[in-house]
mmCIF file of C-alpha atoms in Angstrom:
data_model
loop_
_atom_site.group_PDB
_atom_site.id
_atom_site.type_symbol
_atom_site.label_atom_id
_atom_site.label_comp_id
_atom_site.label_asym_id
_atom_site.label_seq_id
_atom_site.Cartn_x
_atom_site.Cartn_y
_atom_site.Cartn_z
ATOM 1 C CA UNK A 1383 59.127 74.111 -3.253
ATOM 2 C CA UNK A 1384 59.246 71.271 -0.821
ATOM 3 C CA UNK A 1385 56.326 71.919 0.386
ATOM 4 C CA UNK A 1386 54.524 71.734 -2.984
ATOM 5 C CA UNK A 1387 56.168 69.014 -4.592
ATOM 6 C CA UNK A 1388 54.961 66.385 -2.003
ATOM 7 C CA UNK A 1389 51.556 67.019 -2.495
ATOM 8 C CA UNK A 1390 51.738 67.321 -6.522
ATOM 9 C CA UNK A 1391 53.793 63.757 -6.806
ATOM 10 C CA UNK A 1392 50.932 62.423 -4.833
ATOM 11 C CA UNK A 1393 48.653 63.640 -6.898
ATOM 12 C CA UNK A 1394 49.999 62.225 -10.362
ATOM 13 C CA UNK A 1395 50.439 58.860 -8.297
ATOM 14 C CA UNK A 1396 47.022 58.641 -8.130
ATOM 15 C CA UNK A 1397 46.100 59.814 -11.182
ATOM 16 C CA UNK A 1398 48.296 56.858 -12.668
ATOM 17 C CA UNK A 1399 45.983 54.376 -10.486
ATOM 18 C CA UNK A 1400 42.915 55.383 -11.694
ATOM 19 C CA UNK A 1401 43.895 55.533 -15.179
ATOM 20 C CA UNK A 1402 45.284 51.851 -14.849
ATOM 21 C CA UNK A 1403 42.109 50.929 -13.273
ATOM 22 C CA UNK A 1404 40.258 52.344 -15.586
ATOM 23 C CA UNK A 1405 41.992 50.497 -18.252
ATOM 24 C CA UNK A 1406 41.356 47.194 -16.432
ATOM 25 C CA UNK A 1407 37.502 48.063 -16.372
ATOM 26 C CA UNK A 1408 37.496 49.105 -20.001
ATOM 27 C CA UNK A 1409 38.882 45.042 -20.462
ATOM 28 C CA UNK A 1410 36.878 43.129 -18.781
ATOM 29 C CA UNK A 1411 33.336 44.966 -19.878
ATOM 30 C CA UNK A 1412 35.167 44.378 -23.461
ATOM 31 C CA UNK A 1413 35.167 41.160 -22.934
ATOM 32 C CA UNK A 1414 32.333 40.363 -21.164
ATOM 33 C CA UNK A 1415 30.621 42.278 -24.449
ATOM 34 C CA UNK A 1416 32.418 39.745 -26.505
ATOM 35 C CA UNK A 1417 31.534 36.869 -25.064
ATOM 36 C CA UNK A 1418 28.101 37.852 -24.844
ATOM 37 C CA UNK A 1419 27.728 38.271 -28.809
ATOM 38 C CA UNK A 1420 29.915 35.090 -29.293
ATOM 39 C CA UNK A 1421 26.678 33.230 -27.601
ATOM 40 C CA UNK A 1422 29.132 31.836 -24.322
ATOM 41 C CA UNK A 1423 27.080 31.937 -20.597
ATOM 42 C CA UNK A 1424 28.450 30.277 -17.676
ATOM 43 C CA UNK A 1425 24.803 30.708 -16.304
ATOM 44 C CA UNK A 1426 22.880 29.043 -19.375
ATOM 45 C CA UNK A 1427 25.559 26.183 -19.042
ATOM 46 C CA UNK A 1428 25.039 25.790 -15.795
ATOM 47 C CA UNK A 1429 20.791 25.333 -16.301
ATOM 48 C CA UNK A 1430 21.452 23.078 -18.796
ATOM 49 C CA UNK A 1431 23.580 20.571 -16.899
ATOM 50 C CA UNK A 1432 21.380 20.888 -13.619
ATOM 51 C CA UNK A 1433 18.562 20.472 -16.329
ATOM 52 C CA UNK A 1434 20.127 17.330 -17.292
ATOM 53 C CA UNK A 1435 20.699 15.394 -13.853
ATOM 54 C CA UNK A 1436 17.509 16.444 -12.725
ATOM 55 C CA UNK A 1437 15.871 14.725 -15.740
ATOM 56 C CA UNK A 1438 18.326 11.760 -15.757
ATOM 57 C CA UNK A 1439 17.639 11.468 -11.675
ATOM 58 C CA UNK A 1440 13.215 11.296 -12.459
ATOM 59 C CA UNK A 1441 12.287 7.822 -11.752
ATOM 60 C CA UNK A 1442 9.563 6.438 -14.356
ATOM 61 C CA UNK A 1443 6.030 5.611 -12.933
ATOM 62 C CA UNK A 1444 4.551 2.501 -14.260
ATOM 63 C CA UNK A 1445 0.824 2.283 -13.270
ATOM 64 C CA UNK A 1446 -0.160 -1.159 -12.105
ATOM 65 C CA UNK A 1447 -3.138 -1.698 -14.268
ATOM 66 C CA UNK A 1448 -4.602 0.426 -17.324
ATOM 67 C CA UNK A 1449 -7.341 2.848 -15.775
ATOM 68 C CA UNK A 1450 -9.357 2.448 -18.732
ATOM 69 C CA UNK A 1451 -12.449 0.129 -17.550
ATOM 70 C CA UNK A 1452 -11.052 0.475 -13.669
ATOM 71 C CA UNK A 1453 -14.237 -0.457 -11.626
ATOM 72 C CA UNK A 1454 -15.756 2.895 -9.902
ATOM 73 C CA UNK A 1455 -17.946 2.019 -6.780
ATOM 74 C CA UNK A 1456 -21.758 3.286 -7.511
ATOM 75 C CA UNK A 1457 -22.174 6.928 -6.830
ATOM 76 C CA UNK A 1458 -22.847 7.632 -3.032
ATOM 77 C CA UNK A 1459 -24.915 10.961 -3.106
ATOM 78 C CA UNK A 1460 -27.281 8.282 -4.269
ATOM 79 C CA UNK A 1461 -27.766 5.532 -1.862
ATOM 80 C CA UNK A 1462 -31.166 7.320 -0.401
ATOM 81 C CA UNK A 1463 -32.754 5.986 -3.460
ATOM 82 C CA UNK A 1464 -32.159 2.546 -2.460
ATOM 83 C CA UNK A 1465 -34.778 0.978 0.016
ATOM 84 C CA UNK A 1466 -32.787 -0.180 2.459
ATOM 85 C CA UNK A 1467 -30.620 3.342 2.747
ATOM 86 C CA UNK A 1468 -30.197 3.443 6.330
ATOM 87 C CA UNK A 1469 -29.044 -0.569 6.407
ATOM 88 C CA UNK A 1470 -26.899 0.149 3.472
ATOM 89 C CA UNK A 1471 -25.399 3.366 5.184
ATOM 90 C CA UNK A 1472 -24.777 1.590 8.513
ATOM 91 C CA UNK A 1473 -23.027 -1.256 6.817
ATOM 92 C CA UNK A 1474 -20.532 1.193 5.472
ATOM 93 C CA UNK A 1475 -20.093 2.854 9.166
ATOM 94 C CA UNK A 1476 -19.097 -0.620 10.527
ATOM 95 C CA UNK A 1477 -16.826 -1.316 7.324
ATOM 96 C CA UNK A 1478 -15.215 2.188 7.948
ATOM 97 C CA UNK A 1479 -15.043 2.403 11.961
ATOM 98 C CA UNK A 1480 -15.838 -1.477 12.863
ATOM 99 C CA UNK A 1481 -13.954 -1.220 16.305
ATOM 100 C CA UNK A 1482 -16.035 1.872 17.877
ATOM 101 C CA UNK A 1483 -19.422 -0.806 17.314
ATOM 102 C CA UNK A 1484 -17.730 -4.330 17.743
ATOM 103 C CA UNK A 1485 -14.110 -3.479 18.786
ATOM 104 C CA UNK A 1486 -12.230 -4.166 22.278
ATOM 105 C CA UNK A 1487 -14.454 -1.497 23.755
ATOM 106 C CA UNK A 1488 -16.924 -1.785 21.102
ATOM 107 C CA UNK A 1489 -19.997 0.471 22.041
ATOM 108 C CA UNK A 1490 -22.381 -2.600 19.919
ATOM 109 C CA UNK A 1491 -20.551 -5.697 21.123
ATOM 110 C CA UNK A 1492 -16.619 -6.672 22.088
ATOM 111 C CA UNK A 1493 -15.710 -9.275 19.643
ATOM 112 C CA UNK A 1494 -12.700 -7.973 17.900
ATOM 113 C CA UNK A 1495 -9.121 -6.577 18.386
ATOM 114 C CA UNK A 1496 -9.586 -3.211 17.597
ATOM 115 C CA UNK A 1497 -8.571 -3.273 13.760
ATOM 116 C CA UNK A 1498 -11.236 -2.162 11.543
ATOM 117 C CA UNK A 1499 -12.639 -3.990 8.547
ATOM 118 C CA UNK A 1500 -11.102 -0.707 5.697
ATOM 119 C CA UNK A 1501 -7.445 -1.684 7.044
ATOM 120 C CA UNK A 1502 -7.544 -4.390 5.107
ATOM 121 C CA UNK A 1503 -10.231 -3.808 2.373
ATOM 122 C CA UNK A 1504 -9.581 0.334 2.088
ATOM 123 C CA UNK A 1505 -11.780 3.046 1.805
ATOM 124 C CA UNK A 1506 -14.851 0.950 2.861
ATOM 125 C CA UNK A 1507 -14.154 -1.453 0.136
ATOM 126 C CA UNK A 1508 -14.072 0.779 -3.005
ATOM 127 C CA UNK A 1509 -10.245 1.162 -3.846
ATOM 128 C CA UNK A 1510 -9.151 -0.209 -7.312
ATOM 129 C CA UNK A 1511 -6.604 -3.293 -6.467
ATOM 130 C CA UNK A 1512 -7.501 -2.389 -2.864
ATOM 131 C CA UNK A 1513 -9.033 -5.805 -1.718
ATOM 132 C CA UNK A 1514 -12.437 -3.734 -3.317
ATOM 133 C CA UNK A 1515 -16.021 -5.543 -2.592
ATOM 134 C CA UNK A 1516 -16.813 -5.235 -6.048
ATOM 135 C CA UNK A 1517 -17.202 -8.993 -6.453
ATOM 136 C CA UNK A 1518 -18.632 -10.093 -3.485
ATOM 137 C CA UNK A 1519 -22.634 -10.072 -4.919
ATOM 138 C CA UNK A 1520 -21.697 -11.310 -8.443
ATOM 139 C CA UNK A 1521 -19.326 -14.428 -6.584
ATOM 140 C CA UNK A 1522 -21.183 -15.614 -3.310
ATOM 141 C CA UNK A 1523 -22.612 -17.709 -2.609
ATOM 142 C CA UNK A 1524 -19.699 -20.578 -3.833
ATOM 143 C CA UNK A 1525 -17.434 -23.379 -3.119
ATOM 144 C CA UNK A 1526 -13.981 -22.337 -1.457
ATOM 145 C CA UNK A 1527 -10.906 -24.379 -1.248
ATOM 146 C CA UNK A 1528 -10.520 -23.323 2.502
ATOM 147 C CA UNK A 1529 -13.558 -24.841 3.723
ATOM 148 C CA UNK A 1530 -14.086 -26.740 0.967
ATOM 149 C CA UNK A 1531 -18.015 -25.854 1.342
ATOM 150 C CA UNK A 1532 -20.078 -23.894 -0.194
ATOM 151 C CA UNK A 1533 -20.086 -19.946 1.678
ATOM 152 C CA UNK A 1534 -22.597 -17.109 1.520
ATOM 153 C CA UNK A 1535 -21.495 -13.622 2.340
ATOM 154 C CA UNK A 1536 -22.540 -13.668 6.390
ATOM 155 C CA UNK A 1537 -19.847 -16.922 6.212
ATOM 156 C CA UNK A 1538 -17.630 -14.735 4.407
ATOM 157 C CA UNK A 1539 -17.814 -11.911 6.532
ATOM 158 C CA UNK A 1540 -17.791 -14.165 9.888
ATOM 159 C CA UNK A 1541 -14.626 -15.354 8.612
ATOM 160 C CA UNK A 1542 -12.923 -11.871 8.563
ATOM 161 C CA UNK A 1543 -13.865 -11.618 12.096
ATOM 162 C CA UNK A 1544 -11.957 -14.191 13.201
ATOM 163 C CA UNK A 1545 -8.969 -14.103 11.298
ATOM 164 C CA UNK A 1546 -8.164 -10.687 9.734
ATOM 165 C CA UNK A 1547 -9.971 -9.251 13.377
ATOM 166 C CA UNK A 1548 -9.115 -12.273 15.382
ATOM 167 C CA UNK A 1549 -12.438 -11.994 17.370
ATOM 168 C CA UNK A 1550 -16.091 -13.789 17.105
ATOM 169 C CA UNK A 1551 -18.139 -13.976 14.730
ATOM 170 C CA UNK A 1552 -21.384 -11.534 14.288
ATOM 171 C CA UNK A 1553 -25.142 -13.626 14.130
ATOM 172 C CA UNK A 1554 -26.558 -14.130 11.020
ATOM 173 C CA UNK A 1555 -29.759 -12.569 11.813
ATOM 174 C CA UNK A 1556 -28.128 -9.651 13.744
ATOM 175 C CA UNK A 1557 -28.585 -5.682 12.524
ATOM 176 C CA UNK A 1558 -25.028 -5.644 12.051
ATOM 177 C CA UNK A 1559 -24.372 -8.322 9.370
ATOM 178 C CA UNK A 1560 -27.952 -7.424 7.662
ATOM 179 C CA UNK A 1561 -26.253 -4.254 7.275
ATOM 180 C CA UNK A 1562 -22.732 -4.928 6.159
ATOM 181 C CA UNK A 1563 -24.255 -7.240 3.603
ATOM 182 C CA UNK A 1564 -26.447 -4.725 2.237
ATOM 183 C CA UNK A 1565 -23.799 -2.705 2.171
ATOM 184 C CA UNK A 1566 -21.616 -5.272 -0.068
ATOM 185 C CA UNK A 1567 -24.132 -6.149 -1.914
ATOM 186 C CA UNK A 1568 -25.312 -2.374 -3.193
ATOM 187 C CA UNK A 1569 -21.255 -2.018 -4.114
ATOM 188 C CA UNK A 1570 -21.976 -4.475 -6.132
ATOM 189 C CA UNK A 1571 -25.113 -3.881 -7.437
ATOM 190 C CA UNK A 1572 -24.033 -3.407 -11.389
ATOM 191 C CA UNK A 1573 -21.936 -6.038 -11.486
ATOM 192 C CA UNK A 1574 -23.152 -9.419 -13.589
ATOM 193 C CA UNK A 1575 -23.855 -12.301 -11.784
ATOM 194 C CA UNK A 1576 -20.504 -14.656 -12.103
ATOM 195 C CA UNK A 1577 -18.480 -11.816 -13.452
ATOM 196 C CA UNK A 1578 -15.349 -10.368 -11.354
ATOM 197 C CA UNK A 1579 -14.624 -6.656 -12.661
ATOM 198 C CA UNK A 1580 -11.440 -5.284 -13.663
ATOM 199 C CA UNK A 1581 -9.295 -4.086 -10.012
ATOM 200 C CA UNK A 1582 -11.145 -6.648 -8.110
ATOM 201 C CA UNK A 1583 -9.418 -7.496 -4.905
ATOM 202 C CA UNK A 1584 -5.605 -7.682 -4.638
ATOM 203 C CA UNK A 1585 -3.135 -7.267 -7.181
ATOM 204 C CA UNK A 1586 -0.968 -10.058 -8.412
ATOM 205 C CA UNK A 1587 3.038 -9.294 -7.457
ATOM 206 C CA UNK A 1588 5.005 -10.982 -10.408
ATOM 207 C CA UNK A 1589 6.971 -13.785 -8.818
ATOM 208 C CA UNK A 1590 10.504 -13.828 -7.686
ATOM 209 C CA UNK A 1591 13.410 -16.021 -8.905
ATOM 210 C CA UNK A 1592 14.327 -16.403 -4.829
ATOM 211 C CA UNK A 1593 12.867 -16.912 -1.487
ATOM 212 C CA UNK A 1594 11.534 -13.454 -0.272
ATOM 213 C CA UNK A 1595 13.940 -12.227 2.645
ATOM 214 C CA UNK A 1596 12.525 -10.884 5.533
ATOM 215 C CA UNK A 1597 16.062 -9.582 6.661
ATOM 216 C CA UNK A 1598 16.066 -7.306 3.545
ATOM 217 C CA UNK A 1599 12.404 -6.965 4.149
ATOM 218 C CA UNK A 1600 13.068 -5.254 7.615
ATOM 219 C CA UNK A 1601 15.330 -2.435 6.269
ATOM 220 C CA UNK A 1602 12.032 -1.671 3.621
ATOM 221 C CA UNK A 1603 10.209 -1.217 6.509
ATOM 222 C CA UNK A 1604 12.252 0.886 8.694
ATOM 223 C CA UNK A 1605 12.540 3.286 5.742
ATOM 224 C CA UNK A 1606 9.371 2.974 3.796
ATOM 225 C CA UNK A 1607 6.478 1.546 7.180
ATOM 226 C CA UNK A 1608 8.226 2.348 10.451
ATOM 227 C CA UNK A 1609 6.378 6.623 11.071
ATOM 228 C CA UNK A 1610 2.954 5.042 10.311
ATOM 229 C CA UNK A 1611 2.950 1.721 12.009
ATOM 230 C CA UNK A 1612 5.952 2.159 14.515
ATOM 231 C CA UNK A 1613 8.956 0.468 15.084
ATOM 232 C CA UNK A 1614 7.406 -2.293 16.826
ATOM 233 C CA UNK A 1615 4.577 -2.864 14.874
ATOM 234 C CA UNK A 1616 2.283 -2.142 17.220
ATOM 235 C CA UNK A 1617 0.242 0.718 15.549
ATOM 236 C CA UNK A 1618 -0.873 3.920 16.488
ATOM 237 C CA UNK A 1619 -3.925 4.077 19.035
ATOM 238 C CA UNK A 1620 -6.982 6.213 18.598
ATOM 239 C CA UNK A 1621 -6.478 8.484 22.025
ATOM 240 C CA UNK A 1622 -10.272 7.519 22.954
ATOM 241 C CA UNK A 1623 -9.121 3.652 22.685
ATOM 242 C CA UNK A 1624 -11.711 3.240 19.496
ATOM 243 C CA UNK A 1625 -9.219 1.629 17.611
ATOM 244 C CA UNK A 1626 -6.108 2.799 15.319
ATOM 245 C CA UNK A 1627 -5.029 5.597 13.556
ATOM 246 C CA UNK A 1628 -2.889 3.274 11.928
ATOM 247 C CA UNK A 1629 -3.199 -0.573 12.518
ATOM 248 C CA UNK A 1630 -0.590 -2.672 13.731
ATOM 249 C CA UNK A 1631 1.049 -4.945 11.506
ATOM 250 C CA UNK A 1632 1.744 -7.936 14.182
ATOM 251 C CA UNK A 1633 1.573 -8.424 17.776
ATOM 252 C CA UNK A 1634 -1.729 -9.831 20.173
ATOM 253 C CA UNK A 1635 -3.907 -6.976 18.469
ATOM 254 C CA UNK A 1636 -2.801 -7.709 14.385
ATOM 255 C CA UNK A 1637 -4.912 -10.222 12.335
ATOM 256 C CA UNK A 1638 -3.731 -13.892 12.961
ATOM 257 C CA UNK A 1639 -1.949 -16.597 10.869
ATOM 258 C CA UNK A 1640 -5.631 -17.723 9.197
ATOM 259 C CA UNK A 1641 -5.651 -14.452 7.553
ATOM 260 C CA UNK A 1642 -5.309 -14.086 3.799
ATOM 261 C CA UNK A 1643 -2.607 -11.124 4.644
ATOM 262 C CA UNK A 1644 -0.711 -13.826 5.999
ATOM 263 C CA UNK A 1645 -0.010 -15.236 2.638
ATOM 264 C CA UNK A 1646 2.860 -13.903 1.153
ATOM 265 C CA UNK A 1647 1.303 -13.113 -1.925
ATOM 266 C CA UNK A 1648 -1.774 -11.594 -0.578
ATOM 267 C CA UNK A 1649 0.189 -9.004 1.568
ATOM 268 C CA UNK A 1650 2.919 -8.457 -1.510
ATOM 269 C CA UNK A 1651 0.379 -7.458 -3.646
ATOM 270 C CA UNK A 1652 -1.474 -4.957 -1.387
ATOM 271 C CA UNK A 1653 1.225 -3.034 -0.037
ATOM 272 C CA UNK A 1654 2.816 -2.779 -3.954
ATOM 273 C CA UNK A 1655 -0.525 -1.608 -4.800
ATOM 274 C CA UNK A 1656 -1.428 1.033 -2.091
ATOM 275 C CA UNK A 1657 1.458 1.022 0.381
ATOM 276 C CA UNK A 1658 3.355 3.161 1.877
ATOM 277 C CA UNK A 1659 0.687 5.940 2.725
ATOM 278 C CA UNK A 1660 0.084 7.783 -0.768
ATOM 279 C CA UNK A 1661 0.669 4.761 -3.108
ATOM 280 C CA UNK A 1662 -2.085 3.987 -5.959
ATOM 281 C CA UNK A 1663 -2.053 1.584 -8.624
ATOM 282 C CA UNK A 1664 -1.128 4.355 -11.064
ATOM 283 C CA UNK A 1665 1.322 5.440 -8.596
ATOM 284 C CA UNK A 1666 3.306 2.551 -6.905
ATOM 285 C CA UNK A 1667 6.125 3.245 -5.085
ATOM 286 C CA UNK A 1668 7.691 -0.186 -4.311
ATOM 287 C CA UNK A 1669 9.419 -2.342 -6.354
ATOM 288 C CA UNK A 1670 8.382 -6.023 -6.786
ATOM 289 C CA UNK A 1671 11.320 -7.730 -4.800
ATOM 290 C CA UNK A 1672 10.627 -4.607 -2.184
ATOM 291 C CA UNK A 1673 6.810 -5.833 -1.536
ATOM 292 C CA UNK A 1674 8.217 -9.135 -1.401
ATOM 293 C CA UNK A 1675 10.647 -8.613 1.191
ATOM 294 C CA UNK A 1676 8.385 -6.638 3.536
ATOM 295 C CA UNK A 1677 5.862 -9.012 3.309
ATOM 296 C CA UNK A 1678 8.395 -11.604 4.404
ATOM 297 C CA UNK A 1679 9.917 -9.488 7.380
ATOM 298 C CA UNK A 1680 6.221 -8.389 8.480
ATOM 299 C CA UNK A 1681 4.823 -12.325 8.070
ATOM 300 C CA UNK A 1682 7.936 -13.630 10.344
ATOM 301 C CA UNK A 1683 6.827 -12.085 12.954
ATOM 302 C CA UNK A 1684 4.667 -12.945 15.999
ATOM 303 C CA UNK A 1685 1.126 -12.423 16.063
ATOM 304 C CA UNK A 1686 -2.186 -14.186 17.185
ATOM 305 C CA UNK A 1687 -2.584 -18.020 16.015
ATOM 306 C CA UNK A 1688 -5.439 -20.064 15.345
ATOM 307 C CA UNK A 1689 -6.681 -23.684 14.852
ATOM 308 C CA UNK A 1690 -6.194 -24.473 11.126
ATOM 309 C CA UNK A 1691 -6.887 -28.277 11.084
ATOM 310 C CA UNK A 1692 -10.250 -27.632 9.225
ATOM 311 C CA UNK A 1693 -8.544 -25.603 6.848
ATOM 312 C CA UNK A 1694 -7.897 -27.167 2.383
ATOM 313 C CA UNK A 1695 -9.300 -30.034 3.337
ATOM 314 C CA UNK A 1696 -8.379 -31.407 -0.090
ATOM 315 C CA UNK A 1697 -4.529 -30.568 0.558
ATOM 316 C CA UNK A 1698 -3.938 -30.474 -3.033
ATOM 317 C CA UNK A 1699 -5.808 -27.067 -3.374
ATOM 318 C CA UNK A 1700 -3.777 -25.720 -0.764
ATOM 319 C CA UNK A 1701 -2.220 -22.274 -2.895
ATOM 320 C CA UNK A 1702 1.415 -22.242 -3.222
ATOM 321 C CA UNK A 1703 1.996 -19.540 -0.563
ATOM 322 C CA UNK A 1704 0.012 -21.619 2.143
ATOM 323 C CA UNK A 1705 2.686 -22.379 4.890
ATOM 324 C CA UNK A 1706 0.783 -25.243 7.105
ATOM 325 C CA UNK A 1707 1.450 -28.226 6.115
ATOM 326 C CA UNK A 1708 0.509 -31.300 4.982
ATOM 327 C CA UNK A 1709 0.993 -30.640 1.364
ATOM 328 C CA UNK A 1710 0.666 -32.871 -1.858
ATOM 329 C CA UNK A 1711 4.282 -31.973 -2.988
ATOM 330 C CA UNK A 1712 7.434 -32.683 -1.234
ATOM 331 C CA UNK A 1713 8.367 -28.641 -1.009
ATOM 332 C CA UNK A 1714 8.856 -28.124 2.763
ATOM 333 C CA UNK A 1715 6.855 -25.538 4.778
ATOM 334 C CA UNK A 1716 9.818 -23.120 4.652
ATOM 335 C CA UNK A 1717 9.675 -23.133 0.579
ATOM 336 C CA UNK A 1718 5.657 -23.105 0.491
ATOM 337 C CA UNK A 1719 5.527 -19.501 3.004
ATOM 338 C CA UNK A 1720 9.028 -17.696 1.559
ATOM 339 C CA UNK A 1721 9.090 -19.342 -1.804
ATOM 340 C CA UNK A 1722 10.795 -19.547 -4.507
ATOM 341 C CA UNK A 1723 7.467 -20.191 -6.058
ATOM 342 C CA UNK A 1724 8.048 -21.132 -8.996
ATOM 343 C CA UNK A 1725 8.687 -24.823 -8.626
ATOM 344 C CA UNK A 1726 5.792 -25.340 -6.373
ATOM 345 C CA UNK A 1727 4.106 -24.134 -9.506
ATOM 346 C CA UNK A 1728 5.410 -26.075 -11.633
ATOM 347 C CA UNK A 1729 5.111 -29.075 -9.973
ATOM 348 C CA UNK A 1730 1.458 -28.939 -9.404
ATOM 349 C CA UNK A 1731 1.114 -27.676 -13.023
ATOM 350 C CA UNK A 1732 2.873 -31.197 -14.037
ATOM 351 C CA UNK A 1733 5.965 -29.892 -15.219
#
């Protein structure tokens, strides 16, 4: 009897067990069925709050400018219509690549430092707010400030070569400058004489209440500038020494302090337009006081100089961001390249 016992106690023991388990299962799919037909989910709570942050965390894009009217350079598929095609189409080649034809080892001539004319006015001159050539026919010849003499577009060009590409200047007569002027020019083309279209050249960066600071400026670049143009500013070289992948932003080979990227304004208002790589008008990606800052931090830094005595002649056209003195106002150098603006402003305004 022993014998049998044992085994027959351990057999209602676990008959107990699964019964109780059984009874637990019963429970919980009870309530799980309840729960379910009261309308409760953990999971549906938990896509509606990760719903929520994600739509709280979107930031809101603000284009730049209103598309609407944007100018659109002429259609390209049909510049073998035009006359002078092949003069048109080599114009654009030296816009695009100017430093394989006129760069350090320029396979044309050696008159510039490598940086190519579509760093500075991109995509050949055809971006919206992208220091475009859209106005370039309809505006030259005229009187500029700078010189305070009357320019045609060779001038104008010449004058990119040697600040912007701190080199020499190309002969008037030469195939090269025959070519980037037709090249200009046909951009132009359906744009009335005197009239400046809608995204002509560089966009206008509301001003700040402060001085722009290059120290802030720095830590922009390091997170928004630095894989493109390196942490010394130097650029990334073309492995065939044709030039840059991407340019460098100062040092011997950068544009020098007579280029217009050397006003503060001027380089605020391209990078907030089309900087860092991917950025559009539509789709800026720095704030104001962040293209101010970088412009500052990139400006303080060394790069090639050049005689500027002949430069405003008539001081008291000098813009507000000029930072060579003399000046008509009593705002000091320091004021007139960092700002605050605003005063300068207002002082010449009379107020």
């Amino acid at each position: 009897m022993d014998k049998l016992g044992k085994p027959f106690l351990q057999l209602i023991t676990l008959m107990v067990g699964l019964l109780a388990l059984a009874s637990v299962l019963v429970g919980v799919i009870g309530l799980a069925i309840y729960l379910a037909y009261s309308g409760f989910s953990p999971l549906e709570e938990e896509k509606i709050e990760l719903a929520e942050v994600t739509k709280v965390e979107l930031p809101k894009i603000i284009p730049l400018m209103d598309p609407v009217g944007m100018w659109q350079a002429p259609d390209w598929s049909k510049v073998d219509e035009e006359p002078n095609a092949e003069s048109i189409k080599y114009g654009k080649e030296l816009i695009a690549n100017t430093a394989e034809y006129l760069g350090p080892n320029g396979k044309v001539r050696k008159i510039s430092n490598g940086m190519n004319c579509q760093n500075c006015h991109l995509q050949a001159g055809t971006v919206p707010l992208g220091n475009n050539y859209s106005a370039v026919s309809s505006t030259y010849p005229k009187v500029r400030g700078r010189s305070g003499k009357m320019e045609d577009i060779p001038k104008r060009i010449n004058d990119c070569f040697e600040r912007s590409l701190n080199g020499e200047g190309l002969a008037v007569s030469s195939k090269e400058m025959i070519a980037m002027v037709a090249y200009m020019e046909w951009l132009g083309k359906d744009v009335q004489k005197g009239e400046k279209p809608k995204g002509v050249g560089i966009y206008e960066v509301p001003l700040l209440d402060r001085a722009a600071d290059p120290i802030k400026g720095k830590s922009i670049y390091v997170r928004q500038c630095q894989s493109c143009h390196m942490e010394d500013g130097l650029g990334v070289p073309k492995s065939d020494g044709s030039g840059y992948t991407y340019p460098p932003l100062w040092g011997a080979n950068s544009y020098n302090q007579g280029a217009g990227l050397f006003r503060m304004s001027r380089f605020a208002g391209y990078v907030k337009a089309n900087m860092p790589f991917g950025a559009t008008y539509e789709r800026p990606m720095l704030s104001d006081e962040e293209a101010w800052d970088v412009a500052a931090y990139v400006n303080s830094l060394d790069r090639p100089s050049k005689d500027l005595t002949g430069d405003w002649p008539d001081i008291s056209k000098k813009p507000m961001d000029h930072p060579f003195g003399p000046y008509s106002d009593s705002f000091p150098e320091s004021q007139h390249k960092f700002g605050p603006f605003q005063p300068i402003q207002a002082a010449k305004a009379g107020k």
